[in-house]
CSV table of C-alpha atoms in Angstrom, one decimal:
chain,number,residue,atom,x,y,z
A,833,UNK,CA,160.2,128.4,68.5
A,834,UNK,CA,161.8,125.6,66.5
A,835,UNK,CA,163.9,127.8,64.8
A,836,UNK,CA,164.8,129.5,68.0
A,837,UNK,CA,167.4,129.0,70.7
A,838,UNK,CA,165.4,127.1,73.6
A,839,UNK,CA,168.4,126.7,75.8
A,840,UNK,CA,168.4,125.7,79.6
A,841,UNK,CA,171.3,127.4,81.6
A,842,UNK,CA,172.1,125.8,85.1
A,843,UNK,CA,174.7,128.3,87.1
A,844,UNK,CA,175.4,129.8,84.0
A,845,UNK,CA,176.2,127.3,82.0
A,846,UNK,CA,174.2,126.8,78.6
A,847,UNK,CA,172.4,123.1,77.6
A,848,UNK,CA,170.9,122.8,74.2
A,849,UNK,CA,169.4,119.3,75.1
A,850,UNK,CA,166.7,119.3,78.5
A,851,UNK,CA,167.4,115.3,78.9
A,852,UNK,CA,170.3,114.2,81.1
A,853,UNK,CA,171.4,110.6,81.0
A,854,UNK,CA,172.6,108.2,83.6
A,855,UNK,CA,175.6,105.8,82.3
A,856,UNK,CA,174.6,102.9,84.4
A,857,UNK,CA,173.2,99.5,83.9
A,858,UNK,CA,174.2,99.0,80.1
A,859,UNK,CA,175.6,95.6,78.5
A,860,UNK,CA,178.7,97.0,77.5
A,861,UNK,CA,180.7,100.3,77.0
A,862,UNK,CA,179.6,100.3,73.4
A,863,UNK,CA,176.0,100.4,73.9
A,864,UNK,CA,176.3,102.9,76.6
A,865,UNK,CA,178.1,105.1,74.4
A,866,UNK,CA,175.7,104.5,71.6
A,867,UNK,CA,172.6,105.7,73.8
A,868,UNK,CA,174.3,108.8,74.8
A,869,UNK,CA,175.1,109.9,71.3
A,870,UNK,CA,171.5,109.1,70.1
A,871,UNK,CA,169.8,110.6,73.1
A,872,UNK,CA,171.5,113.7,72.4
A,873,UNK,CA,172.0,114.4,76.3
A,874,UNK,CA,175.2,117.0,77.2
A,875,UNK,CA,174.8,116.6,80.9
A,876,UNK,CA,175.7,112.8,82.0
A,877,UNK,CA,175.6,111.2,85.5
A,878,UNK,CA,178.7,109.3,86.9
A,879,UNK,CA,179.0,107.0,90.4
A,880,UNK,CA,182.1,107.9,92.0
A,881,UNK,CA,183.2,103.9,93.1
A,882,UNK,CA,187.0,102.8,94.6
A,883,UNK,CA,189.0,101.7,91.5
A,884,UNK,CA,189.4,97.7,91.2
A,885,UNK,CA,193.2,97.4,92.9
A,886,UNK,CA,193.1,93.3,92.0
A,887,UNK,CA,192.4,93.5,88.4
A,888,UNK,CA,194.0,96.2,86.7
A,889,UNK,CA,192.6,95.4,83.3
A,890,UNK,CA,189.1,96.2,83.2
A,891,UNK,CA,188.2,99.2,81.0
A,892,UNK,CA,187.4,102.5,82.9
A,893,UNK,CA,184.4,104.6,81.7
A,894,UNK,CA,185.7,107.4,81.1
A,895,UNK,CA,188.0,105.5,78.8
A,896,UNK,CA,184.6,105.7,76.6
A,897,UNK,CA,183.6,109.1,77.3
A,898,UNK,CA,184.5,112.2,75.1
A,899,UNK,CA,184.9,115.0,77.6
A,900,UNK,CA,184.7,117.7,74.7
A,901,UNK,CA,180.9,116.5,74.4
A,902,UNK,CA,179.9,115.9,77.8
A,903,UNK,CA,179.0,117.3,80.9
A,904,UNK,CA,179.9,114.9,84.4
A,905,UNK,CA,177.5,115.4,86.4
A,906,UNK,CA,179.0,112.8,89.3
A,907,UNK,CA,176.2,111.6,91.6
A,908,UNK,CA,176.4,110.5,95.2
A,909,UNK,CA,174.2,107.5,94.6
A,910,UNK,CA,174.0,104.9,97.8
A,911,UNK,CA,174.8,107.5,99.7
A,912,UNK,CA,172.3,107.3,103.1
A,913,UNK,CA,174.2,110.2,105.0
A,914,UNK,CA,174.9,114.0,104.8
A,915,UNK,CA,178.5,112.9,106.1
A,916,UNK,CA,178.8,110.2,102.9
A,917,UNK,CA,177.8,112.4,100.5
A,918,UNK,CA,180.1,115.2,101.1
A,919,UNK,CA,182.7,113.2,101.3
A,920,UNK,CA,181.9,111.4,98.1
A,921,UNK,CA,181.4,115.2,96.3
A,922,UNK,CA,184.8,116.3,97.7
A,923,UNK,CA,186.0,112.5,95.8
A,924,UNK,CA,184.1,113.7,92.6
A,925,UNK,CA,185.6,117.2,92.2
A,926,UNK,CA,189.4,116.1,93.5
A,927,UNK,CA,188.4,113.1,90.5
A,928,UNK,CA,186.6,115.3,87.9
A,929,UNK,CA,188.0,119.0,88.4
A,930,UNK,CA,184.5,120.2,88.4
A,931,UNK,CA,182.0,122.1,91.0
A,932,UNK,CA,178.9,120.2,89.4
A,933,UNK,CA,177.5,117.5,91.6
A,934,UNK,CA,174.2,115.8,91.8
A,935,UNK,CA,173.4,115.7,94.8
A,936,UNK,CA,171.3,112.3,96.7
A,937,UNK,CA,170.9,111.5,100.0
A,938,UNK,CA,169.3,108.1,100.4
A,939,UNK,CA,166.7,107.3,103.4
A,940,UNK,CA,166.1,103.7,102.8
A,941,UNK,CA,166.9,101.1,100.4
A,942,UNK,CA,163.4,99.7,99.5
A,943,UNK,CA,162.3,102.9,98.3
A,944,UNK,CA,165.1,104.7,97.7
A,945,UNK,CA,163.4,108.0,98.9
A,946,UNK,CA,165.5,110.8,99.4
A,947,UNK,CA,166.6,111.8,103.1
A,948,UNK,CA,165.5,115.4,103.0
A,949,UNK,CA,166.9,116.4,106.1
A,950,UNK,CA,170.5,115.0,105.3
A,951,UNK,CA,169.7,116.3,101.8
A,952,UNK,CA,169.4,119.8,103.0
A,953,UNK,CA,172.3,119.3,106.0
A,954,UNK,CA,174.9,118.1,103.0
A,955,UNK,CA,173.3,120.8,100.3
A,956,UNK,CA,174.4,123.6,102.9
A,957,UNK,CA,177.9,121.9,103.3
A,958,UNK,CA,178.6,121.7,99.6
A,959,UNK,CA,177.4,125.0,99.2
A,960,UNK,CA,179.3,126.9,101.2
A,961,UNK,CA,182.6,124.6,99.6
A,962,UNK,CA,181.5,126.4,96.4
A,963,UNK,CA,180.3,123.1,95.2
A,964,UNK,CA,177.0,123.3,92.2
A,965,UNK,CA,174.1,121.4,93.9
A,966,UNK,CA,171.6,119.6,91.5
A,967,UNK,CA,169.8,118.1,94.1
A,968,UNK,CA,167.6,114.8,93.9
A,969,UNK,CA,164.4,115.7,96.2
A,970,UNK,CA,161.0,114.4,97.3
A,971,UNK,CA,158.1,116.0,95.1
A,972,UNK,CA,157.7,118.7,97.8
A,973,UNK,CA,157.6,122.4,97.5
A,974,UNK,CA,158.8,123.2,101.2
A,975,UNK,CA,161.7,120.8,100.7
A,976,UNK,CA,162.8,122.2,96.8
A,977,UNK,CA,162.2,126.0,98.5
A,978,UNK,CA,164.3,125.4,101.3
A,979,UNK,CA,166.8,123.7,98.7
A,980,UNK,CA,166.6,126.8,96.4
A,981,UNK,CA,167.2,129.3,99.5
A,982,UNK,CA,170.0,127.2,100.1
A,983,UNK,CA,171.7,128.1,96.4
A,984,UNK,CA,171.4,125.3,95.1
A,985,UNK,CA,171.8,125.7,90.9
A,986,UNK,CA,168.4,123.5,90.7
A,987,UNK,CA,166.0,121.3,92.2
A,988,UNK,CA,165.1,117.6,90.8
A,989,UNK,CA,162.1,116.4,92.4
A,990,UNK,CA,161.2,112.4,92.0
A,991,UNK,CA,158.6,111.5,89.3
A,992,UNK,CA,158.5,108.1,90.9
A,993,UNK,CA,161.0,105.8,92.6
A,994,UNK,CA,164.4,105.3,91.2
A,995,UNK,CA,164.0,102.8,88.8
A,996,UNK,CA,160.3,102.4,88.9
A,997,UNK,CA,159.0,103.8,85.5
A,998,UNK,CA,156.0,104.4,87.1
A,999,UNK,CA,156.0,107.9,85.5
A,1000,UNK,CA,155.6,111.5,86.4
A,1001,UNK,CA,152.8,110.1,89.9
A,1002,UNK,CA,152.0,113.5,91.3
A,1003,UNK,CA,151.8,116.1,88.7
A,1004,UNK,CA,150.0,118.8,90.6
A,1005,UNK,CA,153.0,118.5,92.9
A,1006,UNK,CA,155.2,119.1,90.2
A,1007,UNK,CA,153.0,121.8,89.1
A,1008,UNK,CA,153.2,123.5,92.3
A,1009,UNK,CA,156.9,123.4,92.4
A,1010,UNK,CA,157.4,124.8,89.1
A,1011,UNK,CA,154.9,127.7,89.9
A,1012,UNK,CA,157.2,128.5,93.3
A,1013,UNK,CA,160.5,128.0,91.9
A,1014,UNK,CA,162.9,129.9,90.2
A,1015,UNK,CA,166.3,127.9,89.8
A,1016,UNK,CA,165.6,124.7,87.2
A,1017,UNK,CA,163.0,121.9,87.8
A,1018,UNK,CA,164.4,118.5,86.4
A,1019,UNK,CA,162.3,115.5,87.0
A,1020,UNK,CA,164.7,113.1,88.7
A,1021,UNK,CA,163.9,109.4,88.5
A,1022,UNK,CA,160.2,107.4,87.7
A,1023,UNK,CA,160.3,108.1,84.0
A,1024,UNK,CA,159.6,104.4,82.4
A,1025,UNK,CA,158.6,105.9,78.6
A,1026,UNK,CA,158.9,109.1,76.2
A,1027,UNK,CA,155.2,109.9,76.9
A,1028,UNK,CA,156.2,110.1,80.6
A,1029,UNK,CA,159.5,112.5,79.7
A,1030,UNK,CA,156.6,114.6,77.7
A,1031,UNK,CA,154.5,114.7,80.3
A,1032,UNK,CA,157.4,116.1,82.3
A,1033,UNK,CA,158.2,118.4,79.9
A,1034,UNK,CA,154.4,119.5,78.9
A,1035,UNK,CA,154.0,120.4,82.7
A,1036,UNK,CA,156.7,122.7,82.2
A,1037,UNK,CA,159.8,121.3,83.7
A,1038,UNK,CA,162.8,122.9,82.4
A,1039,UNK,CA,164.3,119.2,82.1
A,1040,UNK,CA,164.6,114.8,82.5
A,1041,UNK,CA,166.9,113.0,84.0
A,1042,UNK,CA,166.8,109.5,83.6
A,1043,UNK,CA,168.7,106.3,83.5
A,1044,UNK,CA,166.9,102.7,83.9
A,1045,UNK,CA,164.4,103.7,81.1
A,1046,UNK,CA,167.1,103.8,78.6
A,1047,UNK,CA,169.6,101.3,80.1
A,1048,UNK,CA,166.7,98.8,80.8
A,1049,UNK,CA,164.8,98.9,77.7
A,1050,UNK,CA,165.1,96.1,75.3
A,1051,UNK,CA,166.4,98.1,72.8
A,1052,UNK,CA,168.5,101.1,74.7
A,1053,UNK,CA,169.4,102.7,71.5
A,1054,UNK,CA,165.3,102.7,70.6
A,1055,UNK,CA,164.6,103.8,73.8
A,1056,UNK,CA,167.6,106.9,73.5
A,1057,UNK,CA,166.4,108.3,70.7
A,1058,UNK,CA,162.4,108.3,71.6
A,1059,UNK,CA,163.4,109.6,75.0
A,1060,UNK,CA,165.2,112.7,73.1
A,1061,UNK,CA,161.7,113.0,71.1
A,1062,UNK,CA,159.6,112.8,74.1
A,1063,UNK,CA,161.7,115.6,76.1
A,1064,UNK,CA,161.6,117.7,72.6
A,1065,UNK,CA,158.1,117.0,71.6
A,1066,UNK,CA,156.8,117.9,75.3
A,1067,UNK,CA,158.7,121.3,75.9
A,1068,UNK,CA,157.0,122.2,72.2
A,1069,UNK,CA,154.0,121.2,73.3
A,1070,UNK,CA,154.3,123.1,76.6
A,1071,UNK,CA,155.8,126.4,74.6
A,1072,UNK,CA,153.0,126.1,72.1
A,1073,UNK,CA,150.4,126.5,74.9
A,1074,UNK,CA,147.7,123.7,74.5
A,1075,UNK,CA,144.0,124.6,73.9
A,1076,UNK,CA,141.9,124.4,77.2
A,1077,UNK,CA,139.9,121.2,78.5
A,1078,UNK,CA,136.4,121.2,77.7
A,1079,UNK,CA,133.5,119.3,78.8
A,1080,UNK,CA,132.0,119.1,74.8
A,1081,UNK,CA,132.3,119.1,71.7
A,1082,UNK,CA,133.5,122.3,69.7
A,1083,UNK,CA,133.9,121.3,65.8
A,1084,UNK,CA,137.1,122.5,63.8
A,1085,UNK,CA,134.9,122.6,60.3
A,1086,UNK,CA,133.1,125.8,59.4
A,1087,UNK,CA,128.6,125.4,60.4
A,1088,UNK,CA,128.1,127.8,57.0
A,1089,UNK,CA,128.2,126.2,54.2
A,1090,UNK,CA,126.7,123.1,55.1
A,1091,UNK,CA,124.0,121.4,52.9
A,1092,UNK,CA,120.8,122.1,53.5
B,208,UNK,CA,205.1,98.3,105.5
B,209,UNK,CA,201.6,97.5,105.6
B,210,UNK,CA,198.9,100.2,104.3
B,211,UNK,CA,195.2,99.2,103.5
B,212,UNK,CA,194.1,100.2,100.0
B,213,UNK,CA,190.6,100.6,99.3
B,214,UNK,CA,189.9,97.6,102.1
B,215,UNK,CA,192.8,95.4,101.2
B,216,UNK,CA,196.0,95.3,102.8
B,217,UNK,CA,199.2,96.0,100.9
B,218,UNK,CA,202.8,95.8,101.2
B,219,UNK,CA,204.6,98.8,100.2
B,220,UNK,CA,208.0,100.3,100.4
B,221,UNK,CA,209.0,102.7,103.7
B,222,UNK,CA,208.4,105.9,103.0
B,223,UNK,CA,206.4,105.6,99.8
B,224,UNK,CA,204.5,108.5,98.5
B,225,UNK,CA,201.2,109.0,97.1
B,226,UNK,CA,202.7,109.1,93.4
B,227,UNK,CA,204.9,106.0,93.7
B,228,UNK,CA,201.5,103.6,95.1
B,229,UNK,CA,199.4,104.7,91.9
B,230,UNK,CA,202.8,104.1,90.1
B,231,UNK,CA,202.9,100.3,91.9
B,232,UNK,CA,199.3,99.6,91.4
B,233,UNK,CA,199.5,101.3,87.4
B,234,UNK,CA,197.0,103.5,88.1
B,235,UNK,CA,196.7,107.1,86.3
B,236,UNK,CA,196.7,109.8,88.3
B,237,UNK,CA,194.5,111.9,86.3
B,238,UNK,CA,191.1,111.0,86.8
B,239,UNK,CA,191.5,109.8,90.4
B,240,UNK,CA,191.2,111.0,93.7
B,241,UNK,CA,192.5,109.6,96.6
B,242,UNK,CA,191.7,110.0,100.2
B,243,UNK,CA,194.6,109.0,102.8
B,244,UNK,CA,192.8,108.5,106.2
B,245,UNK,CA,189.5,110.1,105.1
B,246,UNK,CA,191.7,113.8,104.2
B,247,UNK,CA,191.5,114.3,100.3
B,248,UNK,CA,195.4,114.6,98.7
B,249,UNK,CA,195.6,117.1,96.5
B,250,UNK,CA,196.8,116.0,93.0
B,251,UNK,CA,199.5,118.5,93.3
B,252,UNK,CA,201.1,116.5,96.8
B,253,UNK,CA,200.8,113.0,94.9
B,254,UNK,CA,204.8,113.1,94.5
B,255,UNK,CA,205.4,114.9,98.3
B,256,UNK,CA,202.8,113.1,100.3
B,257,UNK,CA,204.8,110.1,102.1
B,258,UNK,CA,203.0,107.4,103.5
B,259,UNK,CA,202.9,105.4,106.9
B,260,UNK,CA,202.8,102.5,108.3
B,261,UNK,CA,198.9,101.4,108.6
B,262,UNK,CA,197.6,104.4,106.4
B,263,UNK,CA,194.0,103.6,105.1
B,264,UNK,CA,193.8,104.8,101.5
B,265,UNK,CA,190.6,104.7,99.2
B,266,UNK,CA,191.6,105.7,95.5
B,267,UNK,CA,188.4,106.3,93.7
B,268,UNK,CA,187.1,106.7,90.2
B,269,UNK,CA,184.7,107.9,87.9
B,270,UNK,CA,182.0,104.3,86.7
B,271,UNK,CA,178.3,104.2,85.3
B,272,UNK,CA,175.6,105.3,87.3
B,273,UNK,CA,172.9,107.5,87.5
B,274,UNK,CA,170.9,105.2,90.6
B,275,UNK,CA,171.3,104.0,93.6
B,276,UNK,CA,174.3,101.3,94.2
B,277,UNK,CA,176.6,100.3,96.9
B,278,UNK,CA,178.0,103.0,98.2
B,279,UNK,CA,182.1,103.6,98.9
């Protein structure tokens, strides 16, 4: 399988890399760019914020951004309504000239939970605007089935709170979601290190999107490329097919033989 | 004539379009939108679309992200 094309296709559109990057929270331009190149992500995530009227001379992102390479995957990000974040994906697509939107609908600030029912109120909006939903949900089958009935192009349950890096909490969830849903599972948000994107990965998801563990890490760039390793190393692990738990001991060196 | 741009009032000329505020405020047009009273203008009516007196106009853009921040 390393030889072999292990591409994940969202609304018909081929990704060689399963890890999707935010482009928030770095020190500067520079470093940003630096992580995406090194994390080897095609699909990056965008805020769609009003432009600075008073001070014209501040860089803009996309200033930095090669648009040949990547994927804008604009989020709606502080958004606590249906109302908000349709308007903000109507912003996106006027500002980007693409149908991909990730989708968020915030229910409170402290935890930063999604909103399902304004999720799934805005999801059937943007839908039916011919819109590509990539929704950030709660780790809950009913919620990412409805979603998927819904059209949307995937379903991107929490690992853990935005921002937490408390890793991938409630695997069975995730487990149980990826046995009931067809469309793309990417684990949104919670990922704090690689062995939490390969635990995402060994469970089967068909992809990692992250941010803060990148953008916060001491060393971003570090933290880019182990992140890329982690998703890789994890969906090998979870193609290989691992051996099965066992209570004892079962010895890898031949019995026969052995000195008497 | 007075508008309010993305919270701020401005002064602009009568009858200004869409095209000649980016224009005053040397913003490009391509990788904006902008929403005149909460209705998305099309990037083909920048140069048709006239303004009016006490328009509210947001002109977003693309910045990092990929959590939660203030919203619009």
């Amino acid at each position: 399988m390393t030889t072999q094309r292990d591409t994940l296709i969202i609304a018909g559109r081929e990704f060689n890399s399963r890890l999707m990057v935010g482009t928030g929270k770095y020190a500067s331009f520079q470093q940003m760019v630096q992580a995406l190149e090194v994390s080897g992500a095609e699909i990056i995530t965008v805020a769609v914020r009003r432009v600075n009227i008073s001070d014209r001379n501040k860089e803009s992102l996309l200033d930095h951004i090669d648009l040949k390479k990547y994927t804008l995957l604009p989020n709606t990000a502080g958004c606590y309504t249906a109302d908000d974040a349709v308007r903000t994906c109507r912003l996106a697509r006027e500002a980007g000239l693409s149908d991909f939107v990730k989708l968020e609908v915030l229910g409170d600030e402290k935890t930063l939970f999604p909103d399902n029912e304004e999720l799934l109120k805005a999801a059937k909006i943007l839908i039916a605007e011919g819109f590509t939903v990539l929704p950030y949900c709660s780790d809950d089958v009913t919620v990412c089935r409805k979603l998927e009935d819904l059209g949307c192009a995937a379903v991107m349950p929490l690992g853990a709170p935005i921002g937490s890096g408390l890793g991938i909490r409630n695997p069975y969830n995730i487990k149980i979601i990826l046995e009931n849903i067809k469309v793309p599972v990417i684990v949104d948000a919670g990922v704090g290190c690689a062995s939490d994107a390969a635990i995402a990965m060994e469970l089967g998801c068909d992809g990692v999107l992250m941010n803060t563990a990148i953008a916060g890490a001491q060393d971003p760039i570090a933290m880019a490329e182990a992140m890329k390793l982690g998703v890789r190393a994890g969906r090998l692990s979870y193609k290989a097919g691992r051996i099965a738990r066992k209570l004892y001991a079962n010895a890898s060196s031949p019995i026969e033989g052995l000195l008497g | 004539m007075q508008i309010i741009v993305n919270g701020e009032p401005a002064d602009i000329r009568e009858g200004s379009t869409v095209a000649e505020l980016l224009e005053h405020l040397r913003i490009g047009r391509d990788r904006v939108a902008v929403e005149v009273g909460l209705e998305i203008v099309p990037k083909a009516s920048y140069d048709s679309h006239t303004l009016s007196e006490g328009d509210r106009i947001e002109i977003v853009h693309f910045v990092g992200g990929g959590e939660n921040r203030a919203g619009l």
